[in-house]
Structure formats: structure tokens, C-alpha cells
CSV table of N, CA and C in Angstrom, one decimal:
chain,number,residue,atom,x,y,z
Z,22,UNK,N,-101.4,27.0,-44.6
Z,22,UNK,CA,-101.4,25.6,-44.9
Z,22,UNK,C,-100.6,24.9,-43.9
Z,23,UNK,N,-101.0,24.0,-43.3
Z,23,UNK,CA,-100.5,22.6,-42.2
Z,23,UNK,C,-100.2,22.2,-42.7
Z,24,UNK,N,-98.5,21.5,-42.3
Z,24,UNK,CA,-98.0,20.2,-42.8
Z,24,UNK,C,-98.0,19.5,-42.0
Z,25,UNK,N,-98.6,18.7,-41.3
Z,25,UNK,CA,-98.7,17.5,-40.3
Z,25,UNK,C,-98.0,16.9,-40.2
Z,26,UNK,N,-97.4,16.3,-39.3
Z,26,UNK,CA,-96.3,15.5,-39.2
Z,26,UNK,C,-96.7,13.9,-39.1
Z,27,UNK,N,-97.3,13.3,-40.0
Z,27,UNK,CA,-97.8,12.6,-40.5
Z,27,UNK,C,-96.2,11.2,-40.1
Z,28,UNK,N,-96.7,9.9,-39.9
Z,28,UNK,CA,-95.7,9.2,-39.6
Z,28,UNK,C,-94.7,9.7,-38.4
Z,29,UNK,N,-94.7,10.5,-37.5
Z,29,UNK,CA,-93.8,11.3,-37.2
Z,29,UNK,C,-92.6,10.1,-36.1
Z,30,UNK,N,-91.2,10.6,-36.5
Z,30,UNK,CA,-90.8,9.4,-36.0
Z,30,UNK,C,-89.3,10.4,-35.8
Z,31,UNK,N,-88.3,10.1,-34.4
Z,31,UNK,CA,-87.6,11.2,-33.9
Z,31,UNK,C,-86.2,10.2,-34.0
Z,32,UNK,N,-85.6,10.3,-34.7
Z,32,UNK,CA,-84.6,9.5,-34.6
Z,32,UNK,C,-83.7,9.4,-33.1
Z,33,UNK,N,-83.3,8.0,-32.3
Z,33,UNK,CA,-83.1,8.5,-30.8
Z,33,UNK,C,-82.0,9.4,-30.6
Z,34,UNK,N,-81.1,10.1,-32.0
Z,34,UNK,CA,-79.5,10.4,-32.1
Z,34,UNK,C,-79.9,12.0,-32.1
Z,35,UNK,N,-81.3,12.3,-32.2
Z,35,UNK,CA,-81.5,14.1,-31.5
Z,35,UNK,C,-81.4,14.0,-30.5
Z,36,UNK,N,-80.6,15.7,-30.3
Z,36,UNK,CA,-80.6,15.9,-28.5
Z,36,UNK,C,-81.6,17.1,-28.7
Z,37,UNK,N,-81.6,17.7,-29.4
Z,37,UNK,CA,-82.0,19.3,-29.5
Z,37,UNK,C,-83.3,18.9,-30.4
Z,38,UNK,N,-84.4,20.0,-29.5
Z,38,UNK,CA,-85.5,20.5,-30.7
Z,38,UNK,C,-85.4,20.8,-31.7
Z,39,UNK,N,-84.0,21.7,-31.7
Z,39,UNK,CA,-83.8,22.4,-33.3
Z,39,UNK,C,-83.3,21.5,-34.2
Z,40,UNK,N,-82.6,20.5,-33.6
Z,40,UNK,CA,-82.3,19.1,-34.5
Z,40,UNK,C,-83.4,18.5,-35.3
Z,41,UNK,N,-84.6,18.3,-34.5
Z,41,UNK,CA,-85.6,17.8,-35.0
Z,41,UNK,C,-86.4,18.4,-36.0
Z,42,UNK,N,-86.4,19.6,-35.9
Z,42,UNK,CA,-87.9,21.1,-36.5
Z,42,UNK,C,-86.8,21.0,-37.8
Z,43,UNK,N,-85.3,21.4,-37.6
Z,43,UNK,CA,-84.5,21.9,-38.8
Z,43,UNK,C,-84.4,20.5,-39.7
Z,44,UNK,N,-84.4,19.3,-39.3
Z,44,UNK,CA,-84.2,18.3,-40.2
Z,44,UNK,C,-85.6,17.5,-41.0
Z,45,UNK,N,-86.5,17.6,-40.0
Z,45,UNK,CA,-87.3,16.8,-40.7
Z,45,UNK,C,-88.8,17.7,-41.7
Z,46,UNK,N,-88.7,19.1,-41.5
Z,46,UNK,CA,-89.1,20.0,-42.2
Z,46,UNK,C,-88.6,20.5,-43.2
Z,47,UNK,N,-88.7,20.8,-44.8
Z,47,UNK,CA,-88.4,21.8,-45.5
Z,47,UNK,C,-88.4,23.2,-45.4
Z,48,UNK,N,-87.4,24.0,-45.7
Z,48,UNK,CA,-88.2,25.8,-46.0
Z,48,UNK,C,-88.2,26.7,-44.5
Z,49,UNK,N,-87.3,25.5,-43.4
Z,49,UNK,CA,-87.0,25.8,-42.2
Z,49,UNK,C,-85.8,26.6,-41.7
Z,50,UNK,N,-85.7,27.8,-41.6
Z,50,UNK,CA,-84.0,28.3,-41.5
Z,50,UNK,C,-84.2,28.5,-40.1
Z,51,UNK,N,-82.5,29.1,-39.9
Z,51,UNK,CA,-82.6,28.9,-38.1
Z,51,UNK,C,-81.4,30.3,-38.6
Z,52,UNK,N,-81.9,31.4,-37.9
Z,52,UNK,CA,-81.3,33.0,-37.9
Z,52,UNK,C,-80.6,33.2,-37.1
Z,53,UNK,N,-79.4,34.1,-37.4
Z,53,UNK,CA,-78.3,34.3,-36.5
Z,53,UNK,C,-77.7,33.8,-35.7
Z,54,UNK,N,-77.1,34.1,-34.4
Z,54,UNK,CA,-76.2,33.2,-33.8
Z,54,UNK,C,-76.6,32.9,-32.3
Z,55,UNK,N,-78.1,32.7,-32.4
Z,55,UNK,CA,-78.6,32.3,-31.3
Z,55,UNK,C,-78.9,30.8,-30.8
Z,56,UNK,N,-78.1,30.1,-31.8
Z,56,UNK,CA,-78.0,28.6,-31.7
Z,56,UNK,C,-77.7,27.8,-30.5
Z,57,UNK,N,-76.6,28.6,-30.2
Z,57,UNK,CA,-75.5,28.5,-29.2
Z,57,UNK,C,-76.2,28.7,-27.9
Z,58,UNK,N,-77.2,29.6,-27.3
Z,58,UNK,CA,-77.6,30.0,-26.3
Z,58,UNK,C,-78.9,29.4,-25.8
Z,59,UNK,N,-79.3,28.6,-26.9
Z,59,UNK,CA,-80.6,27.6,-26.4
Z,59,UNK,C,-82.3,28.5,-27.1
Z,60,UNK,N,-81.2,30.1,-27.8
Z,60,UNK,CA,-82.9,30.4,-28.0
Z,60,UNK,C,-82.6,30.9,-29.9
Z,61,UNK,N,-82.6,30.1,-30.0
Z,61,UNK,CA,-82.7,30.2,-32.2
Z,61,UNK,C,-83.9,31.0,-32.5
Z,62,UNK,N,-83.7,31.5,-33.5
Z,62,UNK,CA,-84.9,32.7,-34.3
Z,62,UNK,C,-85.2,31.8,-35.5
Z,63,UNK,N,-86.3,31.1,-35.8
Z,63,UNK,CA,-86.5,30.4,-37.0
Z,63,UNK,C,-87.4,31.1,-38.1
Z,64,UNK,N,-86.8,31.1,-38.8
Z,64,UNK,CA,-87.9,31.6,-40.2
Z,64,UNK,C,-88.5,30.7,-41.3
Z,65,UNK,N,-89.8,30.6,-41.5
Z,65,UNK,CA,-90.4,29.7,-42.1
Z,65,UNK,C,-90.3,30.4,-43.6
Z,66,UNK,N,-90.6,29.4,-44.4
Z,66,UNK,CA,-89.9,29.8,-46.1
Z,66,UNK,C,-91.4,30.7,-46.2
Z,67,UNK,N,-91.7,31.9,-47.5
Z,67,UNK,CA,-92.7,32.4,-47.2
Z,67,UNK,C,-92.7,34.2,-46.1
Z,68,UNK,N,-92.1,33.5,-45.1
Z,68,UNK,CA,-92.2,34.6,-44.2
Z,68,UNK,C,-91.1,35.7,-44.3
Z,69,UNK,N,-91.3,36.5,-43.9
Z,69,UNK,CA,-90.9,38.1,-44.4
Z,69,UNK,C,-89.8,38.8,-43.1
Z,70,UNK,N,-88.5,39.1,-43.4
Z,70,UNK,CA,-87.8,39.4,-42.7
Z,70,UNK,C,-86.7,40.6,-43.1
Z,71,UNK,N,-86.9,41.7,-42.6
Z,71,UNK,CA,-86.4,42.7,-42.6
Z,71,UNK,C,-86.1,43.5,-41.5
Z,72,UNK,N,-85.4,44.3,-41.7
Z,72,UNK,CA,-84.9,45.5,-40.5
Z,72,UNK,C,-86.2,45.6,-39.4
Z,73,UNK,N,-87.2,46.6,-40.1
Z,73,UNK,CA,-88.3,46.7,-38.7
Z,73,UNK,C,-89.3,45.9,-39.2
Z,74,UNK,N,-89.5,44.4,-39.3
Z,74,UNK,CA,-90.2,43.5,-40.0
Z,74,UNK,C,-89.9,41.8,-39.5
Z,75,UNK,N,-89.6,41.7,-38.3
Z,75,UNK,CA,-88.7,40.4,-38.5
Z,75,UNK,C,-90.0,39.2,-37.7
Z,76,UNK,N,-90.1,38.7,-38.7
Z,76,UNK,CA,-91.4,37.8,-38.7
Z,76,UNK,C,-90.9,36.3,-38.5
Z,77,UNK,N,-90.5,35.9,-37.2
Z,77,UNK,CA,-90.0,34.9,-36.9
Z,77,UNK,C,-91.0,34.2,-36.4
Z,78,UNK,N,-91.0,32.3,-36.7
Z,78,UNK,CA,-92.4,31.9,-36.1
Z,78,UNK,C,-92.3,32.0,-34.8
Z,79,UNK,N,-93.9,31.8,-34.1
Z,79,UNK,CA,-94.2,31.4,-32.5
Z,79,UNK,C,-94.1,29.9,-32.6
Z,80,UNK,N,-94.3,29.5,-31.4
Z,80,UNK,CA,-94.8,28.5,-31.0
Z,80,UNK,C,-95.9,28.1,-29.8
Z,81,UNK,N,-96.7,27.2,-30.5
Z,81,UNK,CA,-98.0,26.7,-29.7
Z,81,UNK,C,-97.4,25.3,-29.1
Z,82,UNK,N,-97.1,25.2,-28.0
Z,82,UNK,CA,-97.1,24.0,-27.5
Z,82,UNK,C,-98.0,23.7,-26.4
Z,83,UNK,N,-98.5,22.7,-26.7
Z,83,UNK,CA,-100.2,21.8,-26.1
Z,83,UNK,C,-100.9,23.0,-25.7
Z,84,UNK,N,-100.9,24.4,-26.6
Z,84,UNK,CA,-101.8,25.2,-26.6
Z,84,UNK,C,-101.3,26.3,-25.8
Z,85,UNK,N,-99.9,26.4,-25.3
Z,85,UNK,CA,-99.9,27.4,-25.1
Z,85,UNK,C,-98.6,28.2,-26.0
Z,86,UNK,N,-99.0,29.2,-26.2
Z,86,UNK,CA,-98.6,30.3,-27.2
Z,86,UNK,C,-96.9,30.8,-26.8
Z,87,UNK,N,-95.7,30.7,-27.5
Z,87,UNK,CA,-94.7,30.9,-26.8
Z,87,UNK,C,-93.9,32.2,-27.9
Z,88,UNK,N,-93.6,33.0,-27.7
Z,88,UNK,CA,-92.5,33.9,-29.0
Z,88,UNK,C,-91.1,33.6,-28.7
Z,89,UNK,N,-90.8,32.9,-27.7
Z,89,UNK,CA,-89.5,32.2,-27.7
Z,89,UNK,C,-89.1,30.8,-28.1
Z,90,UNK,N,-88.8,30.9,-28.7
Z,90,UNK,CA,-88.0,29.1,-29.0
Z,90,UNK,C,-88.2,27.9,-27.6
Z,91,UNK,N,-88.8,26.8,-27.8
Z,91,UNK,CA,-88.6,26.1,-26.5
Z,91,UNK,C,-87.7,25.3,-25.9
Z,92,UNK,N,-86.6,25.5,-26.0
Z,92,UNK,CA,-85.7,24.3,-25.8
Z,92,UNK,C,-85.3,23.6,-24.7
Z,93,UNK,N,-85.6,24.1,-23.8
Z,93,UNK,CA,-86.4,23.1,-22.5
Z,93,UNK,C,-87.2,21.7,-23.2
Z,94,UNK,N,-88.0,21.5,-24.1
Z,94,UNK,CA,-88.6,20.4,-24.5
Z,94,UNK,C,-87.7,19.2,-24.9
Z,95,UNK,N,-87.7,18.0,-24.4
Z,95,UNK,CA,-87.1,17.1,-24.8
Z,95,UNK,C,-87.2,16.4,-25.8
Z,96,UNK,N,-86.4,16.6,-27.3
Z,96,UNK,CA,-87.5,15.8,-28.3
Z,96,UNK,C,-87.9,14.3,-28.2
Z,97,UNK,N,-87.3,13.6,-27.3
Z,97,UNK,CA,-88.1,12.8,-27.3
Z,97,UNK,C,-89.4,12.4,-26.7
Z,98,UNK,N,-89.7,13.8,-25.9
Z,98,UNK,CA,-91.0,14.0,-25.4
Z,98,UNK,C,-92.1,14.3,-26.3
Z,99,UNK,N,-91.6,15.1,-27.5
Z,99,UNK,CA,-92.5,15.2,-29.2
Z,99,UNK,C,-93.6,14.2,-29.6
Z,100,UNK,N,-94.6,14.2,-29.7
Z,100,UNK,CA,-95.6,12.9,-29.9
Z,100,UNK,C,-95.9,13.8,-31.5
Z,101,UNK,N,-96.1,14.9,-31.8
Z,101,UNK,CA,-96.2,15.6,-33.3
Z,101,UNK,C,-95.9,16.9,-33.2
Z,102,UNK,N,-95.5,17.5,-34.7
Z,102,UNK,CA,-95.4,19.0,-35.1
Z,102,UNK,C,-95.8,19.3,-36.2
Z,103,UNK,N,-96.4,20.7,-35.9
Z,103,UNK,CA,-96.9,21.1,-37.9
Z,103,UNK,C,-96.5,22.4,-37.8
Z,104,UNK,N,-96.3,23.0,-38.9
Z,104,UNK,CA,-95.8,23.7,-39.7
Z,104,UNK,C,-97.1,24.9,-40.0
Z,105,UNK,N,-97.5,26.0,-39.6
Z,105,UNK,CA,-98.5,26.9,-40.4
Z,105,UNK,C,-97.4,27.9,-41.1
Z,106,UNK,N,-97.8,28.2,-42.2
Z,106,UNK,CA,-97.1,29.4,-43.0
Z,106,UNK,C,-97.9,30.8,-41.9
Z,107,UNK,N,-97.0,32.3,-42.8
Z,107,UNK,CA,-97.8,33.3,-42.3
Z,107,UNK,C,-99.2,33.6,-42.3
Z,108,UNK,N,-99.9,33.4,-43.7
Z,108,UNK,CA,-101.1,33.4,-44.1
Z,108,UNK,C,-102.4,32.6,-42.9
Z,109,UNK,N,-102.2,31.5,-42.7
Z,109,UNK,CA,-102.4,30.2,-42.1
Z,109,UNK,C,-102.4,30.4,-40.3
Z,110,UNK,N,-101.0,30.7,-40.0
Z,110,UNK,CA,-100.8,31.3,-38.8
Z,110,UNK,C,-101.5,32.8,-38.4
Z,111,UNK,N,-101.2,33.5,-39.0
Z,111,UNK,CA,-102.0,34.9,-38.8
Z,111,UNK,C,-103.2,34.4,-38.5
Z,112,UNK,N,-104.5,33.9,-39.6
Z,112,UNK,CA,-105.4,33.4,-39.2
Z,112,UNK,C,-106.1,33.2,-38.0
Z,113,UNK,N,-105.4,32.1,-37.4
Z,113,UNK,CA,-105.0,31.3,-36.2
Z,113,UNK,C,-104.9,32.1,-34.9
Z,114,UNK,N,-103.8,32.5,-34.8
Z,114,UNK,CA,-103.2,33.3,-33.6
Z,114,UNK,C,-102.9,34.4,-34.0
Z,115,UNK,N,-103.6,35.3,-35.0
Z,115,UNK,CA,-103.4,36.6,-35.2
Z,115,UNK,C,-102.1,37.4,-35.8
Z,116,UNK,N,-101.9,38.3,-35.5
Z,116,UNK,CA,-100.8,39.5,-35.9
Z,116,UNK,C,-99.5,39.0,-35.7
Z,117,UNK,N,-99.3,38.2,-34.6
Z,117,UNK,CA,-98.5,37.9,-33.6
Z,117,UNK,C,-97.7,36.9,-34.5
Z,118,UNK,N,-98.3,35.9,-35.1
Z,118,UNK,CA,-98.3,34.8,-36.0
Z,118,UNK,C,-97.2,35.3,-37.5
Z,119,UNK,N,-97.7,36.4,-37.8
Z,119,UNK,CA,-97.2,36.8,-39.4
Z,119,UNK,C,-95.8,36.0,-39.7
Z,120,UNK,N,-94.4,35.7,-38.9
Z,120,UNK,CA,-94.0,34.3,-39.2
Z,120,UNK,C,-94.0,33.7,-39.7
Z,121,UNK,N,-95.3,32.9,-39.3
Z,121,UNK,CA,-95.6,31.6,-39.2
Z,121,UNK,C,-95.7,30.8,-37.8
Z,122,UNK,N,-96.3,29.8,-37.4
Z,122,UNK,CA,-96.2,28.8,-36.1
Z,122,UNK,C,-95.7,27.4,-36.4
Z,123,UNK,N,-95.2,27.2,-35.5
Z,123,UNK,CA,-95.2,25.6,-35.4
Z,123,UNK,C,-95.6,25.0,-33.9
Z,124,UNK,N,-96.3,24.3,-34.3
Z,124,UNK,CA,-97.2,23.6,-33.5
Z,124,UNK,C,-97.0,22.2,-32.9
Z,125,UNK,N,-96.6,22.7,-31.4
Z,125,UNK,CA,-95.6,21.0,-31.1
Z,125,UNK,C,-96.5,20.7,-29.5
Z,126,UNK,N,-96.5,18.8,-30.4
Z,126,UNK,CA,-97.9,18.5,-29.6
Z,126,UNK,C,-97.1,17.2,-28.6
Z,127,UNK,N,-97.0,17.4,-27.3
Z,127,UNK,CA,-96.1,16.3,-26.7
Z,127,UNK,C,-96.7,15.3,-26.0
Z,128,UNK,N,-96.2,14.2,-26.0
Z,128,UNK,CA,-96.6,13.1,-25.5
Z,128,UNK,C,-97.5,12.8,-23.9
């Protein structure tokens, strides 16, 4: 299931991607202590995380497929983002997906 980022609107007081994905999303966590280093592990609500199991989302940005966090992106470069659960994502982009994706579409 997609949640479109319907109205989508970036307040100018983000500096960070993860400012933007962690605030204006529900069901959005952000894993261990990789905050700090520019590359966060996010887990979508839904998705499944364990020892040899750790199903953190990808990201598709303008279609290309990333398993790292992007934080090179400027959010105010962001024109939209959506949200696929695991089910939805798997689908989509496969095995790879189980996560979940979020899907960030830039200006």
C-alpha cells in the first residue's frame, strides 16, 4: 500500500532527508546509531527485524534503486515521497524490497 505524499510541502527549517521522511510520515523509525554518519537504517512499521532478518527499507530515487540511505539529497530538492510497506514493495522491486521502499521523486 502507497501513501503519496499528497499536498507535499518541506518546511524551509529541514536540513536533513531524515528530518523530512521521520517527520512527515507515520510508522517511520530510524535504527541504531547511524544518524550521526549520514547513513540511518530506517524501518517501516509492518516490517520485520531481527538478528539474520533485518529488513530495512530501499530507496528508489527518480528510479534508481539505492540500499543505502541518500543523504546527499537536498530536501529541498524533494518535489514528492511515498511510502510502500513490505508486501507492496516486494511486489515492486522484489526480495530486495521486504523492508519496504520509499520512493523519492525530486524536482
Amino acid at each position: 500500500m502507497s501513501k503519496p505524499s499528497s499536498a507535499f510541502t518541506i518546511s524551509p527549517a529541514a536540513t536533513t532527508l531524515i528530518d523530512v521522511i521521520v517527520g512527515k510520515f507515520p510508522g517511520i523509525s530510524v535504527i541504531g546509531d547511524n544518524v550521526a554518519n549520514g547513513n540511518p537504517k530506517i524501518l517501516i512499521r509492518g516490517g520485520s527485524l531481527s538478528i539474520n532478518n533485518q529488513a530495512y527499507a530501499i530507496y528508489d530515487v527518480d528510479g534508481s534503486l539505492q540500499t543505502d540511505f541518500p543523504s546527499y539529497i537536498d530536501p529541498q530538492n524533494v518535489k514528492s515521497i511515498s511510502i510502500l510497506k513490505s508486501l507492496a514493495a516486494t511486489n515492486r522491486y522484489g526480495g530486495i524490497a521486504r523492508g519496504g521502499a520509499i520512493i523519492i521523486k525530486l524536482k
